[in-house]
mmCIF file with all atom_site columns, C-alpha atoms in Angstrom:
data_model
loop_
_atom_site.group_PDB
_atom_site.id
_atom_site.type_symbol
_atom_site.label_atom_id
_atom_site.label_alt_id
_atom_site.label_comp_id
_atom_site.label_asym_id
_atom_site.label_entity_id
_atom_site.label_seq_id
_atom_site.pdbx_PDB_ins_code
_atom_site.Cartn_x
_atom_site.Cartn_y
_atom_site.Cartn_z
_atom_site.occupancy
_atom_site.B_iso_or_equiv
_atom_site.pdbx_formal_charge
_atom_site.auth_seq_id
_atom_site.auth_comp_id
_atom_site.auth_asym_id
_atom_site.auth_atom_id
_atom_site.pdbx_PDB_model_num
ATOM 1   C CA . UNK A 1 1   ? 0.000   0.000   0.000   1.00 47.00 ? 1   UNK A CA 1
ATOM 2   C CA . UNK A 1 2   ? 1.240   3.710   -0.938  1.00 51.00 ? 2   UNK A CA 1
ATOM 3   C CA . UNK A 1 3   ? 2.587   5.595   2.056   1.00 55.00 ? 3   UNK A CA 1
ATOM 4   C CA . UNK A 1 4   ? 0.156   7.971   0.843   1.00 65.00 ? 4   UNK A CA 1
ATOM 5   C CA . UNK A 1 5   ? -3.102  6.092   0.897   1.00 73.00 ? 5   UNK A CA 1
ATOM 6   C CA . UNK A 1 6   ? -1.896  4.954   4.634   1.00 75.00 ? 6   UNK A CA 1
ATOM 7   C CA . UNK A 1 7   ? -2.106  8.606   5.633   1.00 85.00 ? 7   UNK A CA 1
ATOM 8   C CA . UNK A 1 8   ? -5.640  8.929   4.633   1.00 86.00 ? 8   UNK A CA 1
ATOM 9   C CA . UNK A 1 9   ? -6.523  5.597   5.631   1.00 88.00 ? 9   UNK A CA 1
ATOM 10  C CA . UNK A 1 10  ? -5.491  6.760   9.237   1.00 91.00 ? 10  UNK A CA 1
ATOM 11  C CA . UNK A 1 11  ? -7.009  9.545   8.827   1.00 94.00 ? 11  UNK A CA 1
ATOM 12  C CA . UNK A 1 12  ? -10.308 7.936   7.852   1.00 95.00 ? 12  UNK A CA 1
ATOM 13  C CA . UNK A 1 13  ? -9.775  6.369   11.311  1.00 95.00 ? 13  UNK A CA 1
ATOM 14  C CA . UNK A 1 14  ? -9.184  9.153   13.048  1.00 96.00 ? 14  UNK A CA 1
ATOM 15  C CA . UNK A 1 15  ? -12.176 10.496  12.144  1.00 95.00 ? 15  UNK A CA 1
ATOM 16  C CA . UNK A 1 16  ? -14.172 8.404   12.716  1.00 96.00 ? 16  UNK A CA 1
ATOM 17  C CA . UNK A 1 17  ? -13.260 7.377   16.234  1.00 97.00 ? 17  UNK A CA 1
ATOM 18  C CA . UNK A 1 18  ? -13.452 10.656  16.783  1.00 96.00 ? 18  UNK A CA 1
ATOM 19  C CA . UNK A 1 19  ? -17.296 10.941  15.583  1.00 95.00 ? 19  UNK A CA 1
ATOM 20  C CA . UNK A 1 20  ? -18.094 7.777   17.815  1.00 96.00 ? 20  UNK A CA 1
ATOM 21  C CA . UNK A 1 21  ? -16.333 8.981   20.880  1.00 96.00 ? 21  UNK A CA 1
ATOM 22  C CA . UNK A 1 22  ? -18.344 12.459  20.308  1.00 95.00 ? 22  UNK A CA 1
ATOM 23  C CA . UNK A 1 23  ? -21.593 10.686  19.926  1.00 94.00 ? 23  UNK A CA 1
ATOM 24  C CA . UNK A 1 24  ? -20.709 8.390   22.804  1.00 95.00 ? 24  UNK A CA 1
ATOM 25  C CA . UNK A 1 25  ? -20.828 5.314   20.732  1.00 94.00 ? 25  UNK A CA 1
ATOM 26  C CA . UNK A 1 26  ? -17.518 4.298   20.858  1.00 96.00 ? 26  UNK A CA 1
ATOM 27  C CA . UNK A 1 27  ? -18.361 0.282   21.397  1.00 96.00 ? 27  UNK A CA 1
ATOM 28  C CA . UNK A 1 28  ? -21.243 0.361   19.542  1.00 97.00 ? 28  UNK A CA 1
ATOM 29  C CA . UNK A 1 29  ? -19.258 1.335   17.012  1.00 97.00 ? 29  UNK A CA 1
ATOM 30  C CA . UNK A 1 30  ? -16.160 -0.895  16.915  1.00 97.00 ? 30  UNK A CA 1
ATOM 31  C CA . UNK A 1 31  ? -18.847 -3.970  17.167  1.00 97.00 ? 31  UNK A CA 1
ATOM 32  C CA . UNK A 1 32  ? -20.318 -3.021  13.584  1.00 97.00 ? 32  UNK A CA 1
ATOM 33  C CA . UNK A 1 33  ? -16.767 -2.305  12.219  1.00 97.00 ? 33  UNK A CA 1
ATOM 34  C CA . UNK A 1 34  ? -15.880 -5.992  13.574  1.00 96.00 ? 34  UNK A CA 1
ATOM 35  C CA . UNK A 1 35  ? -19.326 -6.944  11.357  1.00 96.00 ? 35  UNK A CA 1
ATOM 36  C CA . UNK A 1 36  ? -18.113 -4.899  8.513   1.00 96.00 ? 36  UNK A CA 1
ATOM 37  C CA . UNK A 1 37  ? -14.114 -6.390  8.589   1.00 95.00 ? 37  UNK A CA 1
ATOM 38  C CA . UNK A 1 38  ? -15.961 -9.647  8.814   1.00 96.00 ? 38  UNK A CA 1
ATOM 39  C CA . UNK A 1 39  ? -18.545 -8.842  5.713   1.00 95.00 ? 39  UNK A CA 1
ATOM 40  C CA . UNK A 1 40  ? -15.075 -7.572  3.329   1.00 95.00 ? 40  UNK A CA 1
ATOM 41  C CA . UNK A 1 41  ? -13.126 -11.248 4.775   1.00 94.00 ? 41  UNK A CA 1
ATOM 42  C CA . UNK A 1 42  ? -16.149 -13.449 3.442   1.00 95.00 ? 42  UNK A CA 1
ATOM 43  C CA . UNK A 1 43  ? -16.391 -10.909 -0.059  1.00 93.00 ? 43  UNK A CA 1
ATOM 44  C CA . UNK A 1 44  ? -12.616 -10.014 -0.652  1.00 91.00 ? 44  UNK A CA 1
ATOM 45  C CA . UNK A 1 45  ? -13.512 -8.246  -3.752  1.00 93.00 ? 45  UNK A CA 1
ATOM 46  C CA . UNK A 1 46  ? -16.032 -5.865  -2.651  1.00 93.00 ? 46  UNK A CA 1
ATOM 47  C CA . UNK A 1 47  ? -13.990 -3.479  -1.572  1.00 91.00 ? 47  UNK A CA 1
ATOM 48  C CA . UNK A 1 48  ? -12.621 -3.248  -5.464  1.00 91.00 ? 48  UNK A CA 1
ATOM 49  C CA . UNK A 1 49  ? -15.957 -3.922  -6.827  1.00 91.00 ? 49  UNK A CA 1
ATOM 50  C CA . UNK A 1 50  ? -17.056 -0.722  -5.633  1.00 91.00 ? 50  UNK A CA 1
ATOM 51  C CA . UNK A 1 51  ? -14.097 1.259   -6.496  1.00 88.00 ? 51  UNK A CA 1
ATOM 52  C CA . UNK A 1 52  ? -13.406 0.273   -10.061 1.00 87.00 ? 52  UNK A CA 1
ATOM 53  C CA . UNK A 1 53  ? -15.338 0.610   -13.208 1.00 86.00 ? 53  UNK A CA 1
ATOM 54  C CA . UNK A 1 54  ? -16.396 -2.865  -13.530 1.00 88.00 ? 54  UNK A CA 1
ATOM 55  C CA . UNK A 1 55  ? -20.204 -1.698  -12.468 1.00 88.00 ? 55  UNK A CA 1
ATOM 56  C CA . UNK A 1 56  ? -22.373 0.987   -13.248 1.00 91.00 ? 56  UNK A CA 1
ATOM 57  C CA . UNK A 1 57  ? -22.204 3.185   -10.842 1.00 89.00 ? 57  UNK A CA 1
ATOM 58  C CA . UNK A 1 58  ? -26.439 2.456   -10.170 1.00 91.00 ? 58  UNK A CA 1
ATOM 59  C CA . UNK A 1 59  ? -25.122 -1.300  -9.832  1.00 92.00 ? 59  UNK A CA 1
ATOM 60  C CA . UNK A 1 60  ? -22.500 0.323   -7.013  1.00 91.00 ? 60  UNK A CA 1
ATOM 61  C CA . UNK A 1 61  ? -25.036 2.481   -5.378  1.00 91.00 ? 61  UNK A CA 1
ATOM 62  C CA . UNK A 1 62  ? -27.664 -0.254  -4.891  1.00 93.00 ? 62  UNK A CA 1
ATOM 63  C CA . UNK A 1 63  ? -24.515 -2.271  -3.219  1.00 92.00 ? 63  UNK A CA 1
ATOM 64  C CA . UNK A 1 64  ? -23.947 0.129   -1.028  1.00 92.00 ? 64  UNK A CA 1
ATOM 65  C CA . UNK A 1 65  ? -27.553 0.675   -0.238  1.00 91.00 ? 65  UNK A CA 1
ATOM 66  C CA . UNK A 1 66  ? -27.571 -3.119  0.696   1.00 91.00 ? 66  UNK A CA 1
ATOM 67  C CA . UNK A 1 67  ? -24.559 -2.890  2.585   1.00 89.00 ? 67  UNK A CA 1
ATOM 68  C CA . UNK A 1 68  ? -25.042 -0.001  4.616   1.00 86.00 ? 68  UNK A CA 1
ATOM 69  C CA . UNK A 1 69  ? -28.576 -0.492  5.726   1.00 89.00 ? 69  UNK A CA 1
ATOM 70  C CA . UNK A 1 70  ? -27.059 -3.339  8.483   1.00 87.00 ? 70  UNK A CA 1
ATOM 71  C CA . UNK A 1 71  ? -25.440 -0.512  10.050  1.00 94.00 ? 71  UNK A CA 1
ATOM 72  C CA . UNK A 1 72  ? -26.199 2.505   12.384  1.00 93.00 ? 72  UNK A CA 1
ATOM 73  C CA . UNK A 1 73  ? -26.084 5.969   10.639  1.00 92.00 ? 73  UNK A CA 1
ATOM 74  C CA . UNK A 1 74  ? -22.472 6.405   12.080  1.00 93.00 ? 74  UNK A CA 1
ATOM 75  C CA . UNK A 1 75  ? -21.293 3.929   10.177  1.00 95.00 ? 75  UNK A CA 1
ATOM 76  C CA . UNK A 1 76  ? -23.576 4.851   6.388   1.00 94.00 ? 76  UNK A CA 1
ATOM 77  C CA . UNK A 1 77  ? -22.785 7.851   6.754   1.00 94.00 ? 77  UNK A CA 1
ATOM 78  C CA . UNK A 1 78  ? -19.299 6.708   6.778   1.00 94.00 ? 78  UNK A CA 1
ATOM 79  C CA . UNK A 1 79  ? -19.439 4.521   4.395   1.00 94.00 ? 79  UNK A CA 1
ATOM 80  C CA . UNK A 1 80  ? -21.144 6.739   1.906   1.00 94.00 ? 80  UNK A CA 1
ATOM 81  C CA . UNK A 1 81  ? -18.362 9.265   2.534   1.00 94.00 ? 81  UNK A CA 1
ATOM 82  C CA . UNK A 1 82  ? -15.295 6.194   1.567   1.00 94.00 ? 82  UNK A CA 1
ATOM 83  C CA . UNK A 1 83  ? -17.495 5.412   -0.979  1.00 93.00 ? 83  UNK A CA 1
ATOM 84  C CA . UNK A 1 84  ? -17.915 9.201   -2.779  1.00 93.00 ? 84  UNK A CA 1
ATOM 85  C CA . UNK A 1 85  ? -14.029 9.367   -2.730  1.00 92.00 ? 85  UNK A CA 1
ATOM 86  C CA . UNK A 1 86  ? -13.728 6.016   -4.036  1.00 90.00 ? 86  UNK A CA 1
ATOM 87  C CA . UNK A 1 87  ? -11.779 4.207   -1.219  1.00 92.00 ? 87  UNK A CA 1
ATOM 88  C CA . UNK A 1 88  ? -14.169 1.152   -0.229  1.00 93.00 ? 88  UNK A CA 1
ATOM 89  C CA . UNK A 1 89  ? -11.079 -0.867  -1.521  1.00 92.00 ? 89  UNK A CA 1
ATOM 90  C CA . UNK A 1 90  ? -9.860  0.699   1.957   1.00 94.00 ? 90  UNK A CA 1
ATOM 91  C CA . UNK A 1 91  ? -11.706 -0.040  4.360   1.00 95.00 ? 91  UNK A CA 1
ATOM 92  C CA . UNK A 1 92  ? -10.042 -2.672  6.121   1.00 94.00 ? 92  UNK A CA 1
ATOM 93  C CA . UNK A 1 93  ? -7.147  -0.584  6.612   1.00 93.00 ? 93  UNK A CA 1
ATOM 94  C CA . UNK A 1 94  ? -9.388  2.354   8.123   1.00 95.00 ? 94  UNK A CA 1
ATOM 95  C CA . UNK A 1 95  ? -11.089 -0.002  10.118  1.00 96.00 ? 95  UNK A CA 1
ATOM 96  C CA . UNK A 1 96  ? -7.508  -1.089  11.611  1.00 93.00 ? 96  UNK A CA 1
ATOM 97  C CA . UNK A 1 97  ? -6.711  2.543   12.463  1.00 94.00 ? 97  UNK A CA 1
ATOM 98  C CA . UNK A 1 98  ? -10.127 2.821   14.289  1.00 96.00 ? 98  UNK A CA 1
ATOM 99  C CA . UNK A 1 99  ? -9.161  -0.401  16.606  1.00 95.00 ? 99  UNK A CA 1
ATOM 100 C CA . UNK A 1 100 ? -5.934  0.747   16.896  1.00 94.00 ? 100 UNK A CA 1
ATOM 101 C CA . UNK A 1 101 ? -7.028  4.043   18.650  1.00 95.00 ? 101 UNK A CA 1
ATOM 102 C CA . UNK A 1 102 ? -10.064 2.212   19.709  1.00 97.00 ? 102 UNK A CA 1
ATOM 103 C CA . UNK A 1 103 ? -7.709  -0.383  22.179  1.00 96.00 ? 103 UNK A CA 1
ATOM 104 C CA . UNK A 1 104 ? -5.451  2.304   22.281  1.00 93.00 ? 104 UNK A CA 1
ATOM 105 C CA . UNK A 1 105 ? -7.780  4.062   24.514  1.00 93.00 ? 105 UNK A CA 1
ATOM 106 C CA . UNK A 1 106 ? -8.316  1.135   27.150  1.00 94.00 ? 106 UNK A CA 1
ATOM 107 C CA . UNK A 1 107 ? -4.697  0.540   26.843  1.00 93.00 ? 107 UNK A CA 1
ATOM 108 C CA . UNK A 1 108 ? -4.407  -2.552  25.461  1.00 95.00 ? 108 UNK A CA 1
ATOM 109 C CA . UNK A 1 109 ? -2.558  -3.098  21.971  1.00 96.00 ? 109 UNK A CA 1
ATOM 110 C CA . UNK A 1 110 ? -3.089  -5.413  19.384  1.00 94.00 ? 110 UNK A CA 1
ATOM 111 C CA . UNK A 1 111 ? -0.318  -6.769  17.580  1.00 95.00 ? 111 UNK A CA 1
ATOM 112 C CA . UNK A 1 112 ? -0.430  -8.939  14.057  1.00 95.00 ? 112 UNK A CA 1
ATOM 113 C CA . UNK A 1 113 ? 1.936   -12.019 14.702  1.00 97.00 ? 113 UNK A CA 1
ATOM 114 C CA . UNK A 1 114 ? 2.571   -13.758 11.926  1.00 97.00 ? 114 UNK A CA 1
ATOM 115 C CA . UNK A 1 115 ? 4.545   -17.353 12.323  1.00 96.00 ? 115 UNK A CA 1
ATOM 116 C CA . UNK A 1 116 ? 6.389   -19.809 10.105  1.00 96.00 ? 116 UNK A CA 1
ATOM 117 C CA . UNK A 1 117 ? 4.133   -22.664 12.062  1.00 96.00 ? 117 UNK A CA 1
ATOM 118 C CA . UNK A 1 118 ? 0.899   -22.535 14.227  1.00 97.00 ? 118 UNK A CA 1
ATOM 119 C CA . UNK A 1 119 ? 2.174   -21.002 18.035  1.00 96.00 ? 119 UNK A CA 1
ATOM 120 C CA . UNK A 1 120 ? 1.493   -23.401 21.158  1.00 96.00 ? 120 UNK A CA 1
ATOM 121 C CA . UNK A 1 121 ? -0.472  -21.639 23.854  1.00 96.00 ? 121 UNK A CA 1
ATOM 122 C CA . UNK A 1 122 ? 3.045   -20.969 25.957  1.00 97.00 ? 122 UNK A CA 1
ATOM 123 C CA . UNK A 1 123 ? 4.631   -19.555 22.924  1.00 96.00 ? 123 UNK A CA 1
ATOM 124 C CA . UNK A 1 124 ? 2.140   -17.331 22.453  1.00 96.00 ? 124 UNK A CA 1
ATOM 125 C CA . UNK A 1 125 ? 1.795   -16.285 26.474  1.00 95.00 ? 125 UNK A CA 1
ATOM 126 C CA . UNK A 1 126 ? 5.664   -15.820 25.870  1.00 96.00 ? 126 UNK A CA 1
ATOM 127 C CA . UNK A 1 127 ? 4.785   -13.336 22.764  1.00 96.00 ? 127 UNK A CA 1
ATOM 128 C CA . UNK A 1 128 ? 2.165   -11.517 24.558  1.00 96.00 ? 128 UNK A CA 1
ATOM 129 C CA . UNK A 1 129 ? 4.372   -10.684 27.376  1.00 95.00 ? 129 UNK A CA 1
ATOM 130 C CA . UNK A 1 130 ? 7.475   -9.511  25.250  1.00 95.00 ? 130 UNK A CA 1
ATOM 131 C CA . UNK A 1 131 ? 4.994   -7.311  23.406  1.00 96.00 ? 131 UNK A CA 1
ATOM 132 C CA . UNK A 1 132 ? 3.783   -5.781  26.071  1.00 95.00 ? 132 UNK A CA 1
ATOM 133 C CA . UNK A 1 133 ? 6.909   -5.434  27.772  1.00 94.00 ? 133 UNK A CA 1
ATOM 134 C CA . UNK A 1 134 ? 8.636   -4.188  24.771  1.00 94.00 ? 134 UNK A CA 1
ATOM 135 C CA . UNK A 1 135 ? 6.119   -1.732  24.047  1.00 94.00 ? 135 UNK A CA 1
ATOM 136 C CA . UNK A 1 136 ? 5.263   -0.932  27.296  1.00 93.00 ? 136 UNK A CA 1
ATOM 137 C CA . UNK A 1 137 ? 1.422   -1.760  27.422  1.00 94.00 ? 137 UNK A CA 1
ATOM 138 C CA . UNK A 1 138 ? -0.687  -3.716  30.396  1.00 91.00 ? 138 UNK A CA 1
ATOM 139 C CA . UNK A 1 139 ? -2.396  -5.887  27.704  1.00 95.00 ? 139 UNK A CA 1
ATOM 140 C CA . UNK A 1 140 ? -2.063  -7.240  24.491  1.00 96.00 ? 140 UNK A CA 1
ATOM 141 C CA . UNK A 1 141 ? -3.982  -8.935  22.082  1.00 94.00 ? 141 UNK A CA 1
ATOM 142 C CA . UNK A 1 142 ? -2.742  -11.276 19.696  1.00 95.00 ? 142 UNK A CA 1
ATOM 143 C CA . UNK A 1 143 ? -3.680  -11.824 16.287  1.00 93.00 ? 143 UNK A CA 1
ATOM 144 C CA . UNK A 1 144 ? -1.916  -14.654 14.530  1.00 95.00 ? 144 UNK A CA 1
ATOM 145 C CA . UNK A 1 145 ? -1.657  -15.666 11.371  1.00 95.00 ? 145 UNK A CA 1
ATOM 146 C CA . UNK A 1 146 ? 0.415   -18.570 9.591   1.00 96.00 ? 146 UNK A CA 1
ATOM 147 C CA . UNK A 1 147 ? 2.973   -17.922 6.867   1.00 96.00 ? 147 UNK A CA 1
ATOM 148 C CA . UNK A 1 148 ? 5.642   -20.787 6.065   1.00 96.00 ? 148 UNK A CA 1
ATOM 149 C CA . UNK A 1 149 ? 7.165   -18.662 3.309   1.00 95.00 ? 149 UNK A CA 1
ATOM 150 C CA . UNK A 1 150 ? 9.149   -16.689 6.076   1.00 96.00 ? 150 UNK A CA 1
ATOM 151 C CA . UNK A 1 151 ? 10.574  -20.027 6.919   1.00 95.00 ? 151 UNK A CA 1
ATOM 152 C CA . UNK A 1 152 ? 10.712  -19.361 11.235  1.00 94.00 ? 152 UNK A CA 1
ATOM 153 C CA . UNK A 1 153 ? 11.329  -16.354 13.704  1.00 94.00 ? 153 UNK A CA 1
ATOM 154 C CA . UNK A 1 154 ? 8.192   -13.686 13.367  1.00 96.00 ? 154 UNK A CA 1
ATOM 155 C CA . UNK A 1 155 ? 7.121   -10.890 12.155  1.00 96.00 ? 155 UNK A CA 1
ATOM 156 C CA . UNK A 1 156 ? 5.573   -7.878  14.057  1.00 96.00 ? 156 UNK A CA 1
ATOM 157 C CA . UNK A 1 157 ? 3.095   -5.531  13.853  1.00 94.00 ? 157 UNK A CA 1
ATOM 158 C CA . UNK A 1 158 ? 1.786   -3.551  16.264  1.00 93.00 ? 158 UNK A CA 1
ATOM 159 C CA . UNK A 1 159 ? 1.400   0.198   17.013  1.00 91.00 ? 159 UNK A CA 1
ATOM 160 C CA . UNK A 1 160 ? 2.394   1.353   13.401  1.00 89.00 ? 160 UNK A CA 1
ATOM 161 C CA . UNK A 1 161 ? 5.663   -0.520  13.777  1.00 93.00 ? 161 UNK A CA 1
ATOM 162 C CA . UNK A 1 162 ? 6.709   -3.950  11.929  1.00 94.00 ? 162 UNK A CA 1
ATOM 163 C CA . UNK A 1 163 ? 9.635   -5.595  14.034  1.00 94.00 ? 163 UNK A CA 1
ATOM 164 C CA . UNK A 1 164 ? 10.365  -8.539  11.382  1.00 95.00 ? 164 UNK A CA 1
ATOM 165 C CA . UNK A 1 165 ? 12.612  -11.054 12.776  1.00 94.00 ? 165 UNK A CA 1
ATOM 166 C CA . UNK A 1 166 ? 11.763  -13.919 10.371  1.00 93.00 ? 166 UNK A CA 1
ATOM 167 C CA . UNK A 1 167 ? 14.176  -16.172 8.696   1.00 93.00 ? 167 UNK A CA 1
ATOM 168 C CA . UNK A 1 168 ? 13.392  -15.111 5.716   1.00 93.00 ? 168 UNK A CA 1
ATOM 169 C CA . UNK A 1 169 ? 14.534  -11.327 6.333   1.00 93.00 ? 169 UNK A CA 1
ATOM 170 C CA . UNK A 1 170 ? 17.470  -12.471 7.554   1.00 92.00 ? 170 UNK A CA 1
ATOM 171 C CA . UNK A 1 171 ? 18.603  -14.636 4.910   1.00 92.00 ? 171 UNK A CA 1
ATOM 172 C CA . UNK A 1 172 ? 17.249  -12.018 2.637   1.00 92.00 ? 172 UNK A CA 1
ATOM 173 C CA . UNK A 1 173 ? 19.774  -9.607  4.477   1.00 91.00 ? 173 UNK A CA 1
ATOM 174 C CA . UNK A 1 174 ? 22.667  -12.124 4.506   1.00 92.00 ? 174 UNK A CA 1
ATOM 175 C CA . UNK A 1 175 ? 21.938  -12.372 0.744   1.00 90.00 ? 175 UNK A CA 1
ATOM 176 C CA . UNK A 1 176 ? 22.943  -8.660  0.185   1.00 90.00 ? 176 UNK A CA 1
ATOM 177 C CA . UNK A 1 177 ? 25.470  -8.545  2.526   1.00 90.00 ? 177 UNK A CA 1
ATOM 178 C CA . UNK A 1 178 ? 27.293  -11.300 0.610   1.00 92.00 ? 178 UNK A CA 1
ATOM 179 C CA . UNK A 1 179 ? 26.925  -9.731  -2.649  1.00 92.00 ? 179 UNK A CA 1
ATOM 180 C CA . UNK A 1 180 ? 28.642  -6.835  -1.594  1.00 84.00 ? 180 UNK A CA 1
#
């Protein structure tokens, strides 16, 4: 993703946290963002669907119309806005920015943990701790996610920071080292 599209995805984020904390429906709504996340995980290409020209934009608007009627008016309203400046494609990323201020704010942090292999329960106590510890938070929660192409060690990311301490990297660095 472009540096530049990151910006405005937080942004997007920012905003809208902002809006919910203001209207005082702060959990209300990170639940239907968690609904929404889930909706563009079972339909990966709706987010493209409605930002490309493969539809008329009728075809997008009744979509939308579908989509956003599950929701409270915090959240059409917000997606009408994405969608007018054709970022739906986006939306995951601005929903991570509102979770991130959204944990942020009952100080815990949730970090992305991807592993070569699935992590036993100690291994991931063991990460959890570190995490915290490292980044100097009470609580953490854990997302993992499996990845065998980085060969072992993990990669990081939490807080707007990617600590990546897979094999991969590091053969990857030892790679241009050598051909120095």
């Amino acid at each position: 993703m472009k540096t530049e599209n990151l910006t405005i995805d937080r942004r997007y984020g920012r905003v809208l946290y902002e809006t919910a904390k203001e209207e005082k429906h702060l959990d209300e709504t990170h639940d239907e963002l968690v609904a929404l996340r889930e909706i563009y995980e079972d339909v990966p290409e709706l987010g493209r669907i409605l930002s490309d020209d493969r539809l008329e934009p009728f075809e997008k608007v009744d979509i939308l119309h579908e989509l956003d009627k599950e929701f409270s008016e915090t959240i059409s309203k917000f997606l009408r806005v994405i969608y007018e400046y054709g970022r739906m494609d986006e939306v995951p990323q601005i929903i991570e920015e509102f979770e991130f201020l959204y944990y942020e704010n009952k100080g815990i942090l949730v970090a992305d943990v991807t592993s070569a292999v699935p992590l036993t329960d100690e291994q991931v106590t063991n990460v959890e701790s570190e995490i915290a510890k490292n980044f100097g938070y009470e609580k953490v929660i854990l997302r993992s996610k499996v990845d065998p192409d980085i060969l072992g060690g993990l990669i990081v990311n939490a807080a707007h920071k990617v600590i990546d301490n897979s094999v991969k990297k590091q053969l990857e660095t030892m790679h241009k080292e050598l051909l120095k």
